[in-house]
XYZ file of C-alpha atoms in Angstrom:
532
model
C -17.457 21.204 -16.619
C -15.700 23.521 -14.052
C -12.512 24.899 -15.517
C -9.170 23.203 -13.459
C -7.174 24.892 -11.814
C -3.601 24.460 -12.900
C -1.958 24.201 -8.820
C -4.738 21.552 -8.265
C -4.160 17.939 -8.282
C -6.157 16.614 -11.150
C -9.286 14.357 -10.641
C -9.608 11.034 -11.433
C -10.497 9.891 -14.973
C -13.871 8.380 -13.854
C -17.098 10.402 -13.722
C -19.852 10.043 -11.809
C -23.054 7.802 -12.092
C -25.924 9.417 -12.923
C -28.001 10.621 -10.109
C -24.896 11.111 -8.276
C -24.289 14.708 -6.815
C -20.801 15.674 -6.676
C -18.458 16.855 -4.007
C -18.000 20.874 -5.062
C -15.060 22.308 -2.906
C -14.410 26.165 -2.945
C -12.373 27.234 -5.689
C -8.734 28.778 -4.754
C -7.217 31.940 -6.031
C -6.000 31.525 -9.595
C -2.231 31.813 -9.339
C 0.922 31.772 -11.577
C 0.636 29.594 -14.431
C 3.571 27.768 -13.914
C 2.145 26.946 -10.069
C 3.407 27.668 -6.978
C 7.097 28.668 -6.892
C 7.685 28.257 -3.447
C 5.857 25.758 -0.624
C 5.045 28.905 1.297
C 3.445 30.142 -1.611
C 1.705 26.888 -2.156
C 0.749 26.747 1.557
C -1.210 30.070 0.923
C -3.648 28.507 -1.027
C -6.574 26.444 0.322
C -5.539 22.719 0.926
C -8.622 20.572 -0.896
C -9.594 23.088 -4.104
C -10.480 20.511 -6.166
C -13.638 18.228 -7.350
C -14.220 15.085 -6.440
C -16.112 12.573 -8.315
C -18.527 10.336 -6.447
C -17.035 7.069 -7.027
C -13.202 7.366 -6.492
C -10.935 9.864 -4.443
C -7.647 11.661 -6.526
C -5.459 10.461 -3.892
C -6.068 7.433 -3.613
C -8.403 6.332 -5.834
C -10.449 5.053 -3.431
C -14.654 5.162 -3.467
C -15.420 8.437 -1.543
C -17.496 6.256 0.319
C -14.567 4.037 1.685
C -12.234 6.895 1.997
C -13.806 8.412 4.979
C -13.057 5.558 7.593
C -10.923 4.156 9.637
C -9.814 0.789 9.063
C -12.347 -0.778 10.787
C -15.054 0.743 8.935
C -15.356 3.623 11.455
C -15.690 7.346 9.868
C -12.119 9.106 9.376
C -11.521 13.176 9.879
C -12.794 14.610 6.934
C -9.649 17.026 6.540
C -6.175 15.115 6.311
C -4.345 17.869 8.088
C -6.004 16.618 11.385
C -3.598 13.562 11.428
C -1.426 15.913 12.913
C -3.953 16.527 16.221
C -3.716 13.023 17.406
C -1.489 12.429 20.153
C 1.879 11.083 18.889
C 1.787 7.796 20.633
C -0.647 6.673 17.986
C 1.863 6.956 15.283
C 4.664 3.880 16.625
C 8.082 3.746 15.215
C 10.969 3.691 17.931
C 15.137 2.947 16.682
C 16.170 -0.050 16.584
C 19.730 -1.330 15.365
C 18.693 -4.437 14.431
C 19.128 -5.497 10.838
C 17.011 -3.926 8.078
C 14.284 -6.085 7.112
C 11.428 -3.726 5.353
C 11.203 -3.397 1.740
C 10.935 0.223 1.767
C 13.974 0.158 3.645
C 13.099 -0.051 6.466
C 14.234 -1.812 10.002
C 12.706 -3.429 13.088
C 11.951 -0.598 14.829
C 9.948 0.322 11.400
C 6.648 -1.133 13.068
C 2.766 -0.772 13.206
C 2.970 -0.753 17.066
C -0.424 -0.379 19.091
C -0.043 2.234 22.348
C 0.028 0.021 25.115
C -2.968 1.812 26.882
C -5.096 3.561 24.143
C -4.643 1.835 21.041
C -4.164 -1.602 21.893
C -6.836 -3.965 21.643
C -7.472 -6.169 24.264
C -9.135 -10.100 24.529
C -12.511 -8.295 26.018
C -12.673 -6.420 22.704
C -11.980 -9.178 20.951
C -14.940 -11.287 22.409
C -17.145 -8.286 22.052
C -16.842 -7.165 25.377
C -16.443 -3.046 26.111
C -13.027 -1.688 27.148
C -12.873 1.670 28.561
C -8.838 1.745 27.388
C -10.418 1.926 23.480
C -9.623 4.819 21.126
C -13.229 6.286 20.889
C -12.164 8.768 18.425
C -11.121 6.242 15.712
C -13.641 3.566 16.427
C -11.096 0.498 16.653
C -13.825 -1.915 17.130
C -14.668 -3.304 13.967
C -18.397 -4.130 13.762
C -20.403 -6.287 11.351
C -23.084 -3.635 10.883
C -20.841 -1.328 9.197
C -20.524 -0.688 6.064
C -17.833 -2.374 3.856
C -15.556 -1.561 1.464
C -17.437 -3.018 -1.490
C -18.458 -1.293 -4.478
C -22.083 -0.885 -5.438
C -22.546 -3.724 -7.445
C -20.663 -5.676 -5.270
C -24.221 -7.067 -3.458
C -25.458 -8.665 -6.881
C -21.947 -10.254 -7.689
C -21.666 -12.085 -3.998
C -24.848 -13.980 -4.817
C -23.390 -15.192 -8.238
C -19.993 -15.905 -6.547
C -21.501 -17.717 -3.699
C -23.576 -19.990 -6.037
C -20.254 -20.569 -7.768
C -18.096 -21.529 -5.053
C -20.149 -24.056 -3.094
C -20.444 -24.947 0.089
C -18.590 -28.092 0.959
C -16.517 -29.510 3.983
C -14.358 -27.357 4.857
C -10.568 -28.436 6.472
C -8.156 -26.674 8.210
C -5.458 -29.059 8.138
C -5.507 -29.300 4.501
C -5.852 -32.814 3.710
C -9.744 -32.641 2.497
C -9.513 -29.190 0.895
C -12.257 -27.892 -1.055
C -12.755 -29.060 -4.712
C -13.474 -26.409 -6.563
C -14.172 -25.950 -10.259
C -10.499 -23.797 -11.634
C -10.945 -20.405 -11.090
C -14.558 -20.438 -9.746
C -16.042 -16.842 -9.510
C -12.865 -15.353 -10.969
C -14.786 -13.361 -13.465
C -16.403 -11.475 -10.944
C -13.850 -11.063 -7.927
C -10.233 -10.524 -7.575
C -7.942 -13.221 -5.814
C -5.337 -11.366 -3.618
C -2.307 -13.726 -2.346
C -0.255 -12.523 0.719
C 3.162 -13.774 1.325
C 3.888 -15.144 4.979
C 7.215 -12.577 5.609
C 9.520 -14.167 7.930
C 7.119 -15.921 10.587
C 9.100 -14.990 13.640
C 8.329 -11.543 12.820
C 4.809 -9.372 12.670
C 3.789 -10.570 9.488
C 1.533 -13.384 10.760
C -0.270 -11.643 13.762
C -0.607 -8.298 11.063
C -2.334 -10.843 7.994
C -4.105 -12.402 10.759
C -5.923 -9.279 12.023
C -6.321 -8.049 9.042
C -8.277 -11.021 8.081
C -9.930 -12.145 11.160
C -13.302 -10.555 10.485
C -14.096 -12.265 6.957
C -14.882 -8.463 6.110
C -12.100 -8.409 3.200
C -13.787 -11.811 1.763
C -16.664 -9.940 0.525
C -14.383 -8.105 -2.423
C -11.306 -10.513 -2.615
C -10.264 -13.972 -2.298
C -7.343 -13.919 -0.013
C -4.483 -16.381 -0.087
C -2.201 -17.080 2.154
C 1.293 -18.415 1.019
C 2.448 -19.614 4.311
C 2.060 -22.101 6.796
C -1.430 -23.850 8.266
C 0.677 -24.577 11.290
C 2.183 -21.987 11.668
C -1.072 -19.840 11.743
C -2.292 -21.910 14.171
C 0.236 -21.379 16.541
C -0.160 -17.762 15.888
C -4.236 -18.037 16.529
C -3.478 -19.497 19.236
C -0.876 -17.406 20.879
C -3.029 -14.503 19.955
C -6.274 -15.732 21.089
C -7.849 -15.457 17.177
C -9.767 -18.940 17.369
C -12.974 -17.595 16.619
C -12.802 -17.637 12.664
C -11.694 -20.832 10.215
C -9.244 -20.667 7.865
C -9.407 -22.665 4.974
C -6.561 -25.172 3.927
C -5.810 -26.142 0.253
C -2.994 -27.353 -1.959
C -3.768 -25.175 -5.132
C -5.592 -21.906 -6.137
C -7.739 -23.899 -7.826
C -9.181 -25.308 -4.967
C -9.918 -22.583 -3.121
C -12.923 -21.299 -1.297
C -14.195 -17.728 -1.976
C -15.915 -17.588 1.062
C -12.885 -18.126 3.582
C -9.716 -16.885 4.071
C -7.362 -19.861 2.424
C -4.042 -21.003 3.437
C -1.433 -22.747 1.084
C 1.129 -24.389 2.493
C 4.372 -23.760 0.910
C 7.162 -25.852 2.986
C 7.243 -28.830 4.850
C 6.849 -27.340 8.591
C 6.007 -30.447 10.200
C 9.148 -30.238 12.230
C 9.376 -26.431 12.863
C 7.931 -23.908 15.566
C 7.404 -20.135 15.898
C 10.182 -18.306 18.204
C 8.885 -14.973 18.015
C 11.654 -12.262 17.813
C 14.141 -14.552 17.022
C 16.410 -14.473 13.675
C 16.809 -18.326 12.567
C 17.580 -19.222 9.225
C 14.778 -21.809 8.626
C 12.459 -18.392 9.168
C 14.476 -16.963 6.247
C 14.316 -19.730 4.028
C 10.298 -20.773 4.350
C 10.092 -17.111 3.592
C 11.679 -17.677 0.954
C 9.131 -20.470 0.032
C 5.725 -18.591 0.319
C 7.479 -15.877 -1.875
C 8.296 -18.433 -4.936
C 5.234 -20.175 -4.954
C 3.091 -16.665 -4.763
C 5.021 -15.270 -7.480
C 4.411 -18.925 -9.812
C 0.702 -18.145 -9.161
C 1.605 -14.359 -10.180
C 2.746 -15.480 -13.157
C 0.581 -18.108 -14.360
C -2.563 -15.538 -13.581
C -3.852 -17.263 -11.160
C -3.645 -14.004 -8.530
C -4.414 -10.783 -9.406
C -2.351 -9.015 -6.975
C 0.590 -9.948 -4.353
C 0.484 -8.249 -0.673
C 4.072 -9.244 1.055
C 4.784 -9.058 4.027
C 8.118 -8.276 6.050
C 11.192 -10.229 5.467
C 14.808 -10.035 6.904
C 17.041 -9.529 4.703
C 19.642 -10.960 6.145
C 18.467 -14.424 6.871
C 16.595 -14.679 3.402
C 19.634 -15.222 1.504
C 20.426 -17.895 -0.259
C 21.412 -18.879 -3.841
C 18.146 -18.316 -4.976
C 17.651 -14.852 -3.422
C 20.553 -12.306 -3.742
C 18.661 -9.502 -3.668
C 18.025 -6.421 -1.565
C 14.827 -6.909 -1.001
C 11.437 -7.811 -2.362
C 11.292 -5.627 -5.311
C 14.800 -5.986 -6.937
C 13.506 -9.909 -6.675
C 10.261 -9.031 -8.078
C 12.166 -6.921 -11.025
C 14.415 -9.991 -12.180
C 11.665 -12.271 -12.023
C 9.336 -10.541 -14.465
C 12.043 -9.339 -16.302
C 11.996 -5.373 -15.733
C 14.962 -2.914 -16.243
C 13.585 -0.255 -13.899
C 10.700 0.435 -11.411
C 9.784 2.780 -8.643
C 9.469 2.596 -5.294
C 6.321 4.309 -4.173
C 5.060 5.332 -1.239
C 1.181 5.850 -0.913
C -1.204 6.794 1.151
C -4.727 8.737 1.330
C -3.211 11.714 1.630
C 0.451 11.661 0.148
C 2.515 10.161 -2.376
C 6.105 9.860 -2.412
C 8.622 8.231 -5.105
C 12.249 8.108 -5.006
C 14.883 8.675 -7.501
C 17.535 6.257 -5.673
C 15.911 3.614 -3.417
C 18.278 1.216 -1.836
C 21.270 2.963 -2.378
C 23.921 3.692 -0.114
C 23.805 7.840 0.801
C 27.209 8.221 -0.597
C 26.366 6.591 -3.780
C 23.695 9.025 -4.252
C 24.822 11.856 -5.918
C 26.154 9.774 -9.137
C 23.065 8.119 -9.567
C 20.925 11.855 -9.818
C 21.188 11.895 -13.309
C 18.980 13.664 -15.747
C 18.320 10.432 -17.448
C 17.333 8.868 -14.035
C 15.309 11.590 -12.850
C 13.635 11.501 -15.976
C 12.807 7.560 -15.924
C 11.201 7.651 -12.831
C 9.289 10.466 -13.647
C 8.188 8.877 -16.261
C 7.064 5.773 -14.635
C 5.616 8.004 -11.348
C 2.870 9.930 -14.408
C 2.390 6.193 -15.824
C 1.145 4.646 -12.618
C -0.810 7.557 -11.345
C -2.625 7.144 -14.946
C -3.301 3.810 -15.007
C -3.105 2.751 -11.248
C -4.628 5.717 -9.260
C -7.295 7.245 -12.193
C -6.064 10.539 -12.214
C -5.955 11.809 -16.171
C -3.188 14.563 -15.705
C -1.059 14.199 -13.054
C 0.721 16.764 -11.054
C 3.914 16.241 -9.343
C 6.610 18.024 -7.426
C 10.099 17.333 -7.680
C 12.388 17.931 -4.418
C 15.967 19.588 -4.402
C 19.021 17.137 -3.809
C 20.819 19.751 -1.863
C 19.213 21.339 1.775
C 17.392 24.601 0.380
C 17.246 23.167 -2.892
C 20.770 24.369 -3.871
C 20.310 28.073 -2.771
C 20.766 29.040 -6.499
C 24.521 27.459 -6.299
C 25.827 28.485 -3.065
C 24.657 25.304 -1.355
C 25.145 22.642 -4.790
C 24.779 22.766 -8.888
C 22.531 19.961 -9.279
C 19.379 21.858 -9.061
C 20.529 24.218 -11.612
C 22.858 21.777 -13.381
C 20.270 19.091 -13.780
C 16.788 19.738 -12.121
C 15.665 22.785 -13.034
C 16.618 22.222 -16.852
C 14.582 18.854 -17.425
C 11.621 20.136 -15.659
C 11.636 22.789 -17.664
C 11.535 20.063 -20.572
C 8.920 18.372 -19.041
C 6.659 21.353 -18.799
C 7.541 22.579 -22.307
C 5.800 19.507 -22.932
C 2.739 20.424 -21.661
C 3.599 17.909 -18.531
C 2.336 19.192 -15.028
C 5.766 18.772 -12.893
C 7.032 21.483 -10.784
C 10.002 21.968 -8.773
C 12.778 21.671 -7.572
C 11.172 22.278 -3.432
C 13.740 22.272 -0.618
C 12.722 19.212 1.063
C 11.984 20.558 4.820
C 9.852 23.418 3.729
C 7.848 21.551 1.417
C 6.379 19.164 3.874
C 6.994 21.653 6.604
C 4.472 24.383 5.121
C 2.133 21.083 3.932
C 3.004 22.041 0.259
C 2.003 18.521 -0.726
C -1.856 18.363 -0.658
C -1.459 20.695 -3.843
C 0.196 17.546 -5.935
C -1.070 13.906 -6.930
C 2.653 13.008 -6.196
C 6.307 13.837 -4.960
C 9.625 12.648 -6.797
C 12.325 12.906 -4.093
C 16.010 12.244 -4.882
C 16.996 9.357 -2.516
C 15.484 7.063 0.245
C 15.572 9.291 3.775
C 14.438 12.226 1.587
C 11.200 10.887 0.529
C 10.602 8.551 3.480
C 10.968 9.981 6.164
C 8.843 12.749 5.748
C 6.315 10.037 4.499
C 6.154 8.019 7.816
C 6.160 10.961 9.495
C 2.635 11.876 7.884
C 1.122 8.377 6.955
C 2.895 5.664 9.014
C -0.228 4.010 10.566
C -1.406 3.890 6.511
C 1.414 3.709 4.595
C 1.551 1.082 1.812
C 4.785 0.476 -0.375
C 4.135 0.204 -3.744
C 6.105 -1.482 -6.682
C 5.187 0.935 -9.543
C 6.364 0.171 -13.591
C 5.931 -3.926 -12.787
C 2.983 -5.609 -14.767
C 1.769 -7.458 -12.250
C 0.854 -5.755 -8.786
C 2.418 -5.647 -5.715
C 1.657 -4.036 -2.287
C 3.953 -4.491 1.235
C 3.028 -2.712 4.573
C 5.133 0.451 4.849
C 6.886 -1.720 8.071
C 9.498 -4.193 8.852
C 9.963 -7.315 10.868
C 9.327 -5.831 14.575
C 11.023 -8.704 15.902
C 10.538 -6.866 19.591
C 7.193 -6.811 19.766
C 6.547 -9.803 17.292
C 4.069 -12.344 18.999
C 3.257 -9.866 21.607
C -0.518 -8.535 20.230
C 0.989 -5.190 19.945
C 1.209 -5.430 16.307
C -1.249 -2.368 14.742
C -2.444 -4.480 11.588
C -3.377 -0.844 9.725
C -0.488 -0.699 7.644
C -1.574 -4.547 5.781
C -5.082 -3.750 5.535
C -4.389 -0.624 3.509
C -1.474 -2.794 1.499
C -4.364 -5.280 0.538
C -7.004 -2.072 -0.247
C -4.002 -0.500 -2.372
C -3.734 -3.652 -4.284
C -7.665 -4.511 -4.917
C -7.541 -0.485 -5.896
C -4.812 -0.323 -8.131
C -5.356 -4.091 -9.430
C -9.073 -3.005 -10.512
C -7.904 0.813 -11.507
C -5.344 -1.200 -14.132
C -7.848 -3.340 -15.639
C -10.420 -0.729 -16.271
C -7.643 1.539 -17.827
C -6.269 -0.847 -20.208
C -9.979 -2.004 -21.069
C -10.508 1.693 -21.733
C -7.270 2.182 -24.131
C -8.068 -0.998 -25.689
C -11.421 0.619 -26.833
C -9.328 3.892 -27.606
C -7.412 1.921 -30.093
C -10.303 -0.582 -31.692
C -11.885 3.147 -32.605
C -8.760 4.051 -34.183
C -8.173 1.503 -35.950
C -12.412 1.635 -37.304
């Protein structure tokens, strides 16, 4: 096998299947064995010199096959740096002072916004029809013909599953659901639930976009913890009547053909008021979240895609919390996790997530740094494939300190425990002033980035990777995926919502969901040898 390259992000763990013929990139100048010292050196050096394997990508640890498109199934650029040629109106994202209502800390104006003239989709498109307004260069309209996202056994498991599942009477009101055996087809496909977010927001029109051509259906079960009513209105309002959704009171009764909808709150009384804040939004958000995360626990999903809450109207006695993941982290009982930020072509953790900017410097720590460190090299092990990660590790102060003139923490606290860390034979390098290293690109050389608070590490990452972004709850043992958005109350029931940002959350969980089986399956034979 080729000899690595030490200022290459590391491949996946997975070869490829025979037959296969790999992807051989150009190899890079060899440089200094500790890597690149500065981004501009880094920069110097050509962007993709590494191998991939045929069945998974090192970023994201996607199949090569699926990595290449757009979210409709269309082809992507084959080099990430052309994100930066598309006009800018593509990536949305204005102010807003409204109240913060993403998870990753983010606010209303935080949205997947379609451009009112090129990227938005109208009802022709919808019904098939052509619309000379649509953005030919990413191939929006999502066709049947194309290839999905399913991996290559995935055409003999549908059969079994379909035999499994049955094909009875179908409701969408709920009261006839389908009776299922428990758990039909489990063994073969993954059941993903999705949490309803506050339903005056863009979490309904976003899950039902993302669902509304049955495509996802042939690799997951999705489950929606919301409201049959509610979607209906939503359908409605958005003119998506051409699909069925199926109602059902249990996971155990639902149908892996469809797209099924559990209600979670008695909404026989309530209505949608898109853009509005009202506190019965809040609290049957509150709802779909408890009765996903029962399922979570019990098993009965494999994963957990949430959508955007307020987080203001959400609280209540039961839900003092931040956000989603400091509620996820005292429900399954975990001491620390890490926020992180992924996308095809970047990664981005943070040292201090939800933390107010003048509470930041107490909390960079060496112990800190070093936690989430260590819980960034577990997940990109277990969740993303890649055997020996490689990760950069941003300054706290602008120009990383400026060796003291400018701060001591880089040379009080950084510099020493990654020097630790690579002592160790550990792959971390740093510390990078922040606005050179993503200036000069300095990232496509690492599997992942460690920044030192919340604007430092996301801000730069929606800059790159809005459209895709996915936040991701790394060190949990269950997993959990949220668009890289908020609420979007001004442009909530509007059809301006750009549903990229959930498809990729629900991708990023099948991924990572199937990535953490295999690689506890795989250390679980590790250990039966050892112990033989």
């Amino acid at each position: 096998m080729e000899q690595r390259q030490s200022e290459e992000p590391n491949s996946p763990r997975i070869t490829p299947p025979a037959g296969s013929t790999p992807d051989v990139r150009p190899n890079s100048t060899q440089g200094s064995e500790s890597g690149p010292t500065t981004p501009q050196q880094a920069e110097k050096q050509p962007v993709d010199n590494r191998r991939e394997t045929s069945k998974r990508d090192n970023r994201t640890g996607e199949p090569r096959n699926e990595r290449d498109r757009n979210r409709e199934g269309g082809p992507r650029e084959s080099n990430p740096n052309q994100r930066d040629n598309r006009p800018s109106n593509n990536r949305a994202g204005r102010d807003d002072k409204s109240v913060d209502t993403g998870d990753a800390g983010t606010t209303p104006g935080d949205r997947a916004e379609r451009p009112p003239r090129s990227g938005q989709r109208s009802k022709n498109q919808r019904d098939g029809q052509p619309n000379n307004g649509q953005r030919t260069n990413e191939n929006r309209q999502r066709d049947d013909a194309q290839p999905d996202r399913s991996r290559s056994a995935s055409d003999n498991r549908m059969s079994q599953r379909d035999s499994m599942s049955g094909d009875g009477d179908l409701y969408e009101d709920g009261n006839q659901p389908l009776q299922a055996t428990e758990y039909a087809g489990r063994e073969d496909r993954l059941v993903i639930g999705i949490s309803l977010g506050d339903y005056n927001g863009i979490g309904p029109e976003v899950i039902l976009k993302a669902l509304q051509y049955n495509r996802l259906q042939k690799i997951c079960t999705p489950v929606i913890y919301g409201s049959m009513r509610i979607l209906n209105r939503y359908r409605n309002l958005l003119n998506l009547k051409d699909w069925n959704l199926n109602g059902t009171q249990t996971v155990g009764q639902i149908s892996h053909k469809l797209t099924n909808v559990i209600t979670c709150w008695p909404d026989q009384n309530q209505d949608i008021q898109p853009g509005q804040v009202t506190p019965d939004a809040g609290q049957a958000a509150l709802a779909c979240l408890q009765r996903a995360v029962d399922d979570l626990k019990d098993g009965k999903i494999d994963a957990l895609v949430t959508a955007p809450i307020n987080k203001n109207n959400i609280q209540s006695e039961e839900f003092k919390f931040p956000g989603h993941t400091e509620y996820l982290a005292e429900q399954f009982g975990v001491q620390d996790n890490l926020m992180f930020l992924v996308s095809r072509t970047l990664r981005v953790g943070v040292v201090t997530g939800h933390v107010p900017l003048g509470r930041v410097r107490q909390n960079i720590t060496r112990e800190r740094i070093s936690q989430k460190l260590t819980l960034m090299m577990q997940s990109l092990k277990q969740d993303f494939g890649i055997d020996k990660p490689k990760i950069a590790v941003l300054g706290l102060n602008p120009h990383a300190g400026e060796e003291g003139l400018l701060g001591n923490e880089e040379n009080d606290i950084i510099k020493p425990l990654i020097a630790d860390w690579r002592n160790k034979g550990q792959l971390v390098f740093g510390p990078y002033p922040a606005d050179g290293f993503f200036g000069t690109r300095a990232y496509t050389k690492f599997d992942a980035v460690l920044a030192m608070y919340h604007d430092q590490g996301l801000i730069p990452f929606k800059a790159i990777a809005f459209e895709e972004g996915v936040n991701f709850t790394a060190g949990m043992p269950v997993v959990r995926t949220s668009p890289d958005h908020g609420t979007a109350y001004d442009i909530a029931g509007k059809d301006l919502a750009d549903e990229t940002s959930m498809l990729q959350a629900i991708y990023t969980a099948i991924d990572i969901a199937r990535n953490r089986k295999e690689f506890l399956e795989l250390e679980a034979g590790a250990l039966k040898k050892t112990i033989h």
